[in-house]
Amino acid sequence: MPGLGILHYSYALVWPLTLLASALTVAACIAGMRRAHIAGTDIIHAGFNFLFMGAFVTFLVHLGREALPGLGWRWHAAVLADDEGIRWQVLAFALLLGAGFIVVQRKLQARLGALCVLLGVICVATLALVAVSWGAPGASYLLAWPLLAAQAALLVLLSKRDIRRRRMILALAAVPAAVLILPALRDSLALLSPAWLVLPSALVFTLLGLCGMLLLETGARFVVRPLLMAAAASIGLAWVTVPHVPEMPAPNQLVYYKDTPTWRAFWLYPPVPLDPWTRSVFPNTMHPYQLPYLFGPNSKPVWYAAAPHNDGIAYPYLIIEKLAWIGDTKHVEFLLRSKNRAPHISLRIDGAGPKRASVNGRVLTDTDYLGWRMDLYGMEDQDLRFAFDFDGDPAFTVFIQEYLPGVPERDLPPRPAGLRPTLLPLTGTTISADILRVE
């Protein structure tokens, strides 16, 4: 609470306060029907109209935001840069929601009466309080105390016909709503962004609904115009304020590929323009090449250059354990283990499709599957025993690739300190590969 800090009370008080608010709601409705001669159906209509008005105003404000596409990227950029200009958008959409709701609430008050509309709002808020106390009891205070204050003020007003200090009572009843709901509104807009206005709208409409009689007493038209002018000014300031987004580090896209069959290692890089540092890694490469042997026939071209052989990166541990014929079926079993404790292992079969595949006795596929491929995550150094069955006597190749985070930095040329963008540490990829050829 402003000026007081954080106030706490026990969870044991959540439901007693909820039950008290429910009882006061019933008492206020009975008093309104007896002393102000308000029909019960009008209270129900007021409650439903409160919900419909809220949805209508939220929809209009959302359409207005979508009509200004430049605000969307400014919001995300300001969040990324922690820019102060983000507050103008928060203020603008809160004011638009408030001004729109006050306008439609005045129309409803003119038709049903301000007292009847307040009773409808109290009924809806009480049902919402019960739901919040059940699902999110820690947030029930946002509704409980403003609701109790509004109920108390309403009962006082209904108990006497002539009250000289009517506005003072209504103003005092509005204090808990203003003190509790306004900070929650600010936090909800900052957390959820104006792209998702449901929760901020509910907070705005609850505040204005509970303060509806006070707004009517003080002249709502003199409130709407300043709100609209302030919202327009805030949108203008948000539009002209272009946040300065700091340059973020970029991931290193370099790949160190260690190949078992050729006993060689390569540097690989996506087919993008090279900066001075990556050009020093690929000094003699004129253009990207397609390497179907490494990544399949449909792979994209990559920059390619020889790399030093690094013995700190182990090759995949691969042993054929069984190669037999079962009738007309070729049965192949092999053991795979990652000495690198790789977080990601990829296998693919080229040249034939197995009709049955299993790993460690668990069946993976049991139909003909041309282009068989599998990715395993988190296996580390577990023994993986694969078994495949093939119709006939096809020749095929099993490609195994272990993916490791990072690249061997010691084998790279030093990167200039002033080169932009800077690279995120521990990015890049190391691949240790092997193949199994079965004729």
Coordinates of C-alpha atoms in Angstrom, one line a residue:
M1 CA 0.0 0.0 0.0
P2 CA 1.4 3.5 -0.9
G3 CA 3.0 5.0 2.2
L4 CA 2.4 1.9 4.3
G5 CA 4.4 -0.8 2.5
I6 CA 3.2 -4.4 2.3
L7 CA 0.4 -5.4 4.6
H8 CA -0.2 -9.1 5.5
Y9 CA -2.9 -11.0 7.1
S10 CA -3.4 -14.7 7.6
Y11 CA -4.8 -17.0 5.0
A12 CA -7.2 -18.1 7.7
L13 CA -9.0 -14.8 7.2
V14 CA -9.6 -15.2 3.5
W15 CA -12.8 -17.3 3.7
P16 CA -14.3 -15.4 6.7
L17 CA -13.9 -12.1 4.8
T18 CA -15.4 -13.8 1.7
L19 CA -18.4 -15.0 3.7
L20 CA -18.8 -11.6 5.3
A21 CA -18.8 -9.9 1.9
S22 CA -21.4 -12.5 0.7
A23 CA -23.6 -11.8 3.6
L24 CA -23.4 -8.1 3.2
T25 CA -24.2 -8.4 -0.5
V26 CA -27.4 -10.3 0.4
A27 CA -28.2 -7.6 3.0
A28 CA -27.5 -4.7 0.6
C29 CA -29.8 -6.3 -2.1
I30 CA -32.6 -6.8 0.4
A31 CA -32.2 -3.3 1.7
G32 CA -32.2 -1.9 -1.9
M33 CA -35.4 -3.8 -2.8
R34 CA -37.2 -2.8 0.4
R35 CA -36.2 0.8 0.9
A36 CA -35.3 1.9 -2.6
H37 CA -38.0 -0.2 -4.3
I38 CA -35.5 -1.8 -6.7
A39 CA -36.7 -4.9 -8.5
G40 CA -34.6 -8.0 -8.2
T41 CA -34.7 -8.5 -12.0
D42 CA -33.1 -5.0 -12.4
I43 CA -30.2 -6.0 -10.2
I44 CA -29.7 -9.1 -12.2
H45 CA -29.8 -7.1 -15.4
A46 CA -27.3 -4.6 -14.0
G47 CA -24.9 -7.4 -13.2
F48 CA -25.1 -8.9 -16.7
N49 CA -24.8 -5.5 -18.3
F50 CA -21.7 -4.8 -16.2
L51 CA -20.1 -7.9 -17.7
F52 CA -21.2 -7.1 -21.3
M53 CA -20.1 -3.5 -21.0
G54 CA -16.7 -4.6 -19.8
A55 CA -16.3 -7.0 -22.7
F56 CA -17.5 -4.4 -25.2
V57 CA -15.0 -1.7 -24.0
T58 CA -12.1 -4.2 -23.9
F59 CA -12.8 -5.2 -27.4
L60 CA -12.9 -1.6 -28.6
V61 CA -9.7 -0.7 -26.9
H62 CA -8.0 -3.8 -28.3
L63 CA -9.2 -2.8 -31.8
G64 CA -7.8 0.6 -31.2
R65 CA -4.4 -0.8 -30.3
E66 CA -4.3 -3.1 -33.3
A67 CA -5.0 0.0 -35.5
L68 CA -1.7 1.5 -34.3
P69 CA 0.8 -1.3 -35.3
G70 CA 3.8 0.9 -34.5
L71 CA 3.1 0.6 -30.8
G72 CA 3.5 -3.2 -30.7
W73 CA 7.2 -3.3 -31.6
R74 CA 7.9 -0.2 -29.4
W75 CA 6.4 -2.1 -26.4
H76 CA 8.6 -5.2 -26.9
A77 CA 11.7 -3.0 -27.6
A78 CA 11.1 -1.0 -24.5
V79 CA 10.7 -4.1 -22.4
L80 CA 13.9 -5.5 -23.8
A81 CA 15.8 -2.2 -23.2
D82 CA 14.1 -1.5 -19.9
D83 CA 13.2 1.9 -21.4
E84 CA 11.2 4.4 -19.3
G85 CA 9.0 5.2 -22.3
I86 CA 7.1 2.0 -21.7
R87 CA 5.1 3.8 -19.0
W88 CA 3.3 6.0 -21.5
Q89 CA 1.7 2.9 -23.1
V90 CA 0.7 1.5 -19.7
L91 CA -0.9 4.9 -18.8
A92 CA -2.6 5.3 -22.3
F93 CA -4.4 2.0 -22.3
A94 CA -5.5 2.2 -18.7
L95 CA -7.0 5.6 -19.3
L96 CA -8.7 4.4 -22.5
L97 CA -10.3 1.5 -20.6
G98 CA -11.5 3.9 -17.8
A99 CA -12.9 6.6 -20.1
G100 CA -14.8 4.0 -22.3
F101 CA -16.3 2.3 -19.3
I102 CA -17.4 5.5 -17.6
V103 CA -19.3 6.5 -20.8
V104 CA -21.2 3.2 -21.1
Q105 CA -21.8 3.0 -17.3
R106 CA -23.5 6.5 -17.4
K107 CA -25.9 5.1 -20.0
L108 CA -26.7 2.2 -17.8
Q109 CA -27.2 4.4 -14.7
A110 CA -29.6 6.6 -16.6
R111 CA -31.7 3.6 -17.5
L112 CA -31.6 1.5 -14.3
G113 CA -30.5 4.0 -11.7
A114 CA -27.1 4.4 -10.1
L115 CA -28.1 2.5 -6.9
C116 CA -29.3 -0.5 -9.0
V117 CA -26.1 -0.5 -11.1
L118 CA -24.0 -0.5 -8.0
L119 CA -25.9 -3.5 -6.5
G120 CA -25.3 -5.3 -9.8
V121 CA -21.6 -4.6 -9.7
I122 CA -21.4 -5.7 -6.0
C123 CA -23.1 -9.0 -6.9
V124 CA -20.7 -9.7 -9.8
A125 CA -17.7 -8.7 -7.6
T126 CA -18.9 -11.0 -4.8
L127 CA -19.1 -14.0 -7.2
A128 CA -15.6 -13.1 -8.5
L129 CA -14.4 -12.9 -4.9
V130 CA -15.6 -16.4 -4.2
A131 CA -13.8 -17.7 -7.3
V132 CA -10.6 -15.9 -6.4
S133 CA -10.7 -17.0 -2.8
W134 CA -10.9 -20.6 -4.1
G135 CA -8.4 -20.4 -6.9
A136 CA -6.0 -17.7 -5.9
P137 CA -6.5 -16.8 -2.2
G138 CA -3.4 -14.7 -2.1
A139 CA -5.1 -12.2 -4.4
S140 CA -8.5 -12.1 -2.7
Y141 CA -7.6 -8.9 -0.8
L142 CA -7.9 -6.9 -4.1
L143 CA -11.6 -7.6 -4.1
A144 CA -12.4 -8.2 -0.5
W145 CA -11.6 -4.8 1.1
P146 CA -12.9 -2.6 -1.8
L147 CA -16.1 -4.7 -1.8
L148 CA -16.6 -4.5 2.0
A149 CA -16.1 -0.7 1.9
A150 CA -18.6 -0.3 -1.0
Q151 CA -21.1 -2.5 0.8
A152 CA -20.7 -0.6 4.1
A153 CA -21.2 2.8 2.3
L154 CA -24.3 1.4 0.5
L155 CA -25.9 0.2 3.7
V156 CA -25.3 3.5 5.4
L157 CA -26.9 5.4 2.4
L158 CA -29.9 3.1 2.4
S159 CA -30.4 3.3 6.2
K160 CA -31.2 7.1 6.0
R161 CA -33.0 9.1 3.4
D162 CA -31.4 12.4 4.0
I163 CA -27.6 12.3 4.4
R164 CA -25.8 15.6 4.2
R165 CA -22.3 14.1 3.8
R166 CA -23.2 11.7 1.0
R167 CA -20.2 12.5 -1.2
M168 CA -17.8 12.1 1.8
I169 CA -19.2 8.6 2.5
L170 CA -18.8 7.6 -1.1
A171 CA -15.3 9.1 -1.3
L172 CA -14.3 7.2 1.8
A173 CA -15.7 4.0 0.3
A174 CA -13.6 4.5 -2.8
V175 CA -10.3 4.8 -0.9
P176 CA -9.6 1.0 -0.5
A177 CA -10.4 0.4 -4.2
A178 CA -8.1 3.2 -5.3
V179 CA -5.3 2.2 -2.9
L180 CA -5.3 -1.6 -3.7
I181 CA -6.6 -1.9 -7.3
L182 CA -4.5 0.9 -8.9
P183 CA -1.1 -0.6 -8.1
A184 CA -2.4 -4.0 -9.2
L185 CA -3.6 -2.5 -12.5
R186 CA -0.1 -1.0 -13.1
D187 CA 1.6 -4.3 -12.4
S188 CA -0.8 -6.3 -14.5
L189 CA -0.3 -4.0 -17.5
A190 CA 3.5 -4.1 -17.1
L191 CA 3.5 -7.9 -16.8
L192 CA 1.0 -8.9 -19.4
S193 CA 1.5 -6.0 -21.9
P194 CA -1.4 -4.2 -23.7
A195 CA -1.8 -7.1 -26.1
W196 CA -3.6 -9.0 -23.4
L197 CA -6.1 -6.6 -21.7
V198 CA -8.5 -9.1 -19.9
L199 CA -7.0 -8.9 -16.4
P200 CA -6.2 -5.1 -16.6
S201 CA -9.7 -4.5 -17.9
A202 CA -11.3 -6.4 -15.1
L203 CA -9.4 -4.4 -12.5
V204 CA -10.3 -1.1 -14.2
F205 CA -14.0 -2.0 -14.4
T206 CA -14.2 -3.2 -10.8
L207 CA -12.7 0.0 -9.6
L208 CA -15.0 2.2 -11.6
G209 CA -18.0 0.1 -11.0
L210 CA -17.6 0.2 -7.2
C211 CA -17.0 4.0 -7.5
G212 CA -19.9 4.5 -10.0
M213 CA -22.1 6.5 -7.6
L214 CA -19.3 8.8 -6.7
L215 CA -18.5 9.5 -10.3
L216 CA -22.2 10.3 -10.9
E217 CA -22.3 12.6 -7.9
T218 CA -19.1 14.5 -9.0
G219 CA -20.1 14.7 -12.7
A220 CA -18.8 11.9 -14.9
R221 CA -18.6 14.0 -18.0
F222 CA -15.9 16.2 -16.4
V223 CA -13.9 13.0 -15.8
V224 CA -14.2 11.4 -19.2
R225 CA -12.9 14.3 -21.2
P226 CA -9.6 14.7 -19.2
L227 CA -9.1 10.9 -19.3
L228 CA -9.5 10.9 -23.1
M229 CA -7.1 13.9 -23.5
A230 CA -4.6 12.3 -21.2
A231 CA -4.9 9.0 -23.1
A232 CA -4.3 10.7 -26.4
A233 CA -1.3 12.6 -25.1
S234 CA 0.1 9.3 -23.7
I235 CA -0.3 7.5 -27.0
G236 CA 1.4 10.4 -28.7
L237 CA 4.3 10.3 -26.3
A238 CA 4.5 6.5 -26.7
W239 CA 4.5 6.9 -30.5
V240 CA 7.3 9.5 -30.7
T241 CA 9.4 7.7 -28.0
V242 CA 11.6 5.3 -29.9
P243 CA 13.4 3.1 -27.3
H244 CA 17.1 2.5 -27.8
V245 CA 17.6 -1.2 -27.8
P246 CA 21.1 -2.3 -26.8
E247 CA 22.9 -4.6 -29.1
M248 CA 22.5 -8.1 -27.8
P249 CA 25.1 -10.8 -28.0
A250 CA 24.6 -13.3 -30.8
P251 CA 25.0 -17.1 -30.6
N252 CA 28.0 -18.5 -32.3
Q253 CA 26.8 -20.5 -35.4
L254 CA 30.2 -22.1 -36.0
V255 CA 30.3 -26.0 -36.1
Y256 CA 33.3 -28.2 -35.4
Y257 CA 32.7 -31.5 -37.2
K258 CA 34.9 -34.5 -36.3
D259 CA 34.4 -37.3 -38.8
T260 CA 35.5 -40.9 -38.0
P261 CA 35.6 -42.5 -41.5
T262 CA 37.9 -39.9 -42.9
W263 CA 39.8 -39.3 -39.6
R264 CA 39.5 -35.5 -40.3
A265 CA 37.8 -32.5 -38.7
F266 CA 36.1 -29.5 -40.4
W267 CA 34.8 -26.1 -39.6
L268 CA 31.2 -25.5 -40.9
Y269 CA 29.2 -22.3 -41.0
P270 CA 25.7 -21.4 -42.3
P271 CA 25.4 -19.9 -45.8
V272 CA 25.4 -16.3 -44.6
P273 CA 27.9 -13.4 -45.3
L274 CA 31.1 -13.8 -43.4
D275 CA 32.5 -11.1 -41.2
P276 CA 36.3 -10.6 -40.9
W277 CA 36.7 -13.1 -38.1
T278 CA 34.7 -16.0 -39.8
R279 CA 36.5 -15.1 -43.1
S280 CA 39.8 -15.9 -41.3
V281 CA 38.3 -19.3 -40.4
F282 CA 37.4 -20.0 -44.0
P283 CA 40.2 -18.2 -45.9
N284 CA 40.2 -20.4 -49.0
T285 CA 36.5 -21.1 -49.3
M286 CA 34.9 -19.2 -52.2
H287 CA 31.3 -20.1 -51.6
P288 CA 29.1 -22.5 -49.5
Y289 CA 29.1 -26.1 -50.5
Q290 CA 26.4 -28.8 -50.2
L291 CA 27.7 -31.7 -48.2
P292 CA 25.1 -34.6 -48.5
Y293 CA 27.6 -37.0 -46.9
L294 CA 27.5 -35.1 -43.7
F295 CA 23.8 -34.0 -43.4
G296 CA 21.9 -35.9 -46.1
P297 CA 21.0 -35.2 -49.7
N298 CA 18.5 -32.4 -48.9
S299 CA 20.9 -30.5 -46.6
K300 CA 21.6 -26.8 -47.3
P301 CA 25.0 -25.5 -48.4
V302 CA 27.5 -24.5 -45.8
W303 CA 30.9 -22.8 -45.6
Y304 CA 33.5 -25.6 -45.3
A305 CA 37.2 -25.6 -44.2
A306 CA 39.6 -28.0 -42.7
A307 CA 40.1 -27.8 -38.9
P308 CA 42.8 -29.1 -36.5
H309 CA 42.3 -32.6 -35.1
N310 CA 41.2 -32.4 -31.4
D311 CA 41.8 -35.5 -29.4
G312 CA 39.8 -34.2 -26.5
I313 CA 36.6 -35.0 -28.4
A314 CA 35.9 -38.8 -28.6
Y315 CA 34.5 -40.6 -31.5
P316 CA 31.2 -42.4 -31.0
Y317 CA 31.7 -45.9 -29.5
L318 CA 30.1 -48.2 -32.1
I319 CA 30.2 -52.0 -32.3
I320 CA 28.3 -54.5 -34.4
E321 CA 27.0 -57.2 -32.1
K322 CA 24.9 -59.3 -34.5
L323 CA 24.4 -59.7 -38.3
A324 CA 22.2 -62.6 -39.1
W325 CA 19.4 -63.9 -41.4
I326 CA 16.0 -64.9 -40.1
G327 CA 14.2 -66.3 -43.0
D328 CA 14.1 -63.6 -45.7
T329 CA 14.9 -60.9 -43.1
K330 CA 18.3 -59.4 -42.5
H331 CA 18.7 -58.7 -38.8
V332 CA 21.3 -56.2 -37.6
E333 CA 22.2 -55.3 -34.0
F334 CA 24.8 -52.8 -32.9
L335 CA 25.9 -51.1 -29.6
L336 CA 26.2 -47.3 -29.4
R337 CA 27.6 -45.4 -26.5
S338 CA 28.6 -41.7 -26.3
K339 CA 32.0 -41.3 -24.6
N340 CA 31.4 -37.5 -24.8
R341 CA 28.2 -37.9 -22.7
A342 CA 26.5 -36.0 -25.6
P343 CA 23.1 -34.4 -24.7
H344 CA 21.9 -35.0 -28.3
I345 CA 22.5 -38.0 -30.5
S346 CA 21.1 -38.3 -34.0
L347 CA 20.8 -41.4 -36.2
R348 CA 19.6 -41.8 -39.7
I349 CA 19.5 -44.7 -42.2
D350 CA 20.1 -44.1 -45.9
G351 CA 19.7 -46.7 -48.7
A352 CA 16.9 -48.8 -47.2
G353 CA 14.0 -48.7 -44.8
P354 CA 13.8 -51.0 -41.8
K355 CA 10.5 -52.9 -41.3
R356 CA 11.2 -53.1 -37.6
A357 CA 13.4 -51.1 -35.3
S358 CA 14.0 -51.2 -31.6
V359 CA 16.4 -49.8 -29.0
N360 CA 17.2 -51.7 -25.7
G361 CA 14.4 -54.1 -26.5
R362 CA 11.7 -51.4 -26.9
V363 CA 10.0 -51.4 -30.3
L364 CA 10.2 -48.0 -32.1
T365 CA 8.7 -48.8 -35.5
D366 CA 7.2 -52.0 -36.9
T367 CA 6.3 -51.1 -40.5
D368 CA 8.5 -50.3 -43.5
Y369 CA 10.0 -46.9 -42.9
L370 CA 12.1 -45.4 -45.7
G371 CA 14.1 -42.4 -44.5
W372 CA 14.3 -43.7 -40.9
R373 CA 15.7 -41.1 -38.4
M374 CA 15.8 -40.8 -34.7
D375 CA 17.0 -38.1 -32.2
L376 CA 17.8 -39.0 -28.6
Y377 CA 18.3 -36.5 -25.8
G378 CA 19.8 -36.9 -22.4
M379 CA 21.2 -40.4 -22.9
E380 CA 24.7 -39.3 -21.9
D381 CA 26.9 -42.5 -21.7
Q382 CA 24.2 -45.1 -21.5
D383 CA 24.5 -48.3 -23.6
L384 CA 22.0 -48.1 -26.5
R385 CA 21.5 -51.4 -28.3
F386 CA 19.7 -50.9 -31.6
A387 CA 18.2 -53.7 -33.6
F388 CA 16.9 -53.4 -37.2
D389 CA 15.1 -55.9 -39.5
F390 CA 15.2 -55.4 -43.3
D391 CA 13.4 -57.3 -46.1
G392 CA 15.8 -58.9 -48.6
D393 CA 19.5 -58.1 -48.7
P394 CA 19.7 -54.3 -49.0
A395 CA 22.9 -52.3 -48.6
F396 CA 22.4 -49.3 -46.3
T397 CA 24.4 -46.8 -44.2
V398 CA 23.6 -45.8 -40.6
F399 CA 24.9 -42.2 -39.8
I400 CA 25.5 -41.4 -36.2
Q401 CA 26.1 -37.8 -35.0
E402 CA 26.7 -36.7 -31.4
Y403 CA 25.9 -33.0 -30.8
L404 CA 27.9 -31.2 -28.0
P405 CA 27.5 -27.6 -26.9
G406 CA 30.4 -25.3 -27.7
V407 CA 33.4 -25.5 -30.0
P408 CA 37.2 -25.9 -29.2
E409 CA 38.1 -22.3 -28.8
R410 CA 41.9 -22.9 -28.8
D411 CA 41.8 -24.0 -32.4
L412 CA 40.1 -20.8 -33.6
P413 CA 41.8 -17.5 -34.5
P414 CA 41.4 -14.8 -31.9
R415 CA 38.3 -12.7 -32.4
P416 CA 38.8 -8.9 -32.5
A417 CA 37.6 -7.3 -29.3
G418 CA 35.7 -4.5 -31.1
L419 CA 33.9 -6.8 -33.6
R420 CA 30.1 -6.7 -33.4
P421 CA 28.0 -8.4 -32.5
T422 CA 29.7 -10.0 -29.5
L423 CA 29.2 -13.8 -29.2
L424 CA 27.4 -15.5 -26.4
P425 CA 29.8 -17.7 -24.4
L426 CA 29.6 -21.5 -24.7
T427 CA 27.7 -21.3 -27.9
G428 CA 28.5 -23.0 -31.2
T429 CA 28.2 -26.8 -31.8
T430 CA 30.6 -29.7 -31.9
I431 CA 29.6 -32.8 -33.8
S432 CA 31.4 -36.2 -33.4
A433 CA 30.2 -38.5 -36.3
D434 CA 30.6 -42.1 -37.4
I435 CA 28.9 -44.3 -39.9
L436 CA 28.0 -48.0 -40.1
R437 CA 28.0 -49.5 -43.6
V438 CA 26.2 -52.8 -44.1
E439 CA 26.5 -54.4 -47.5

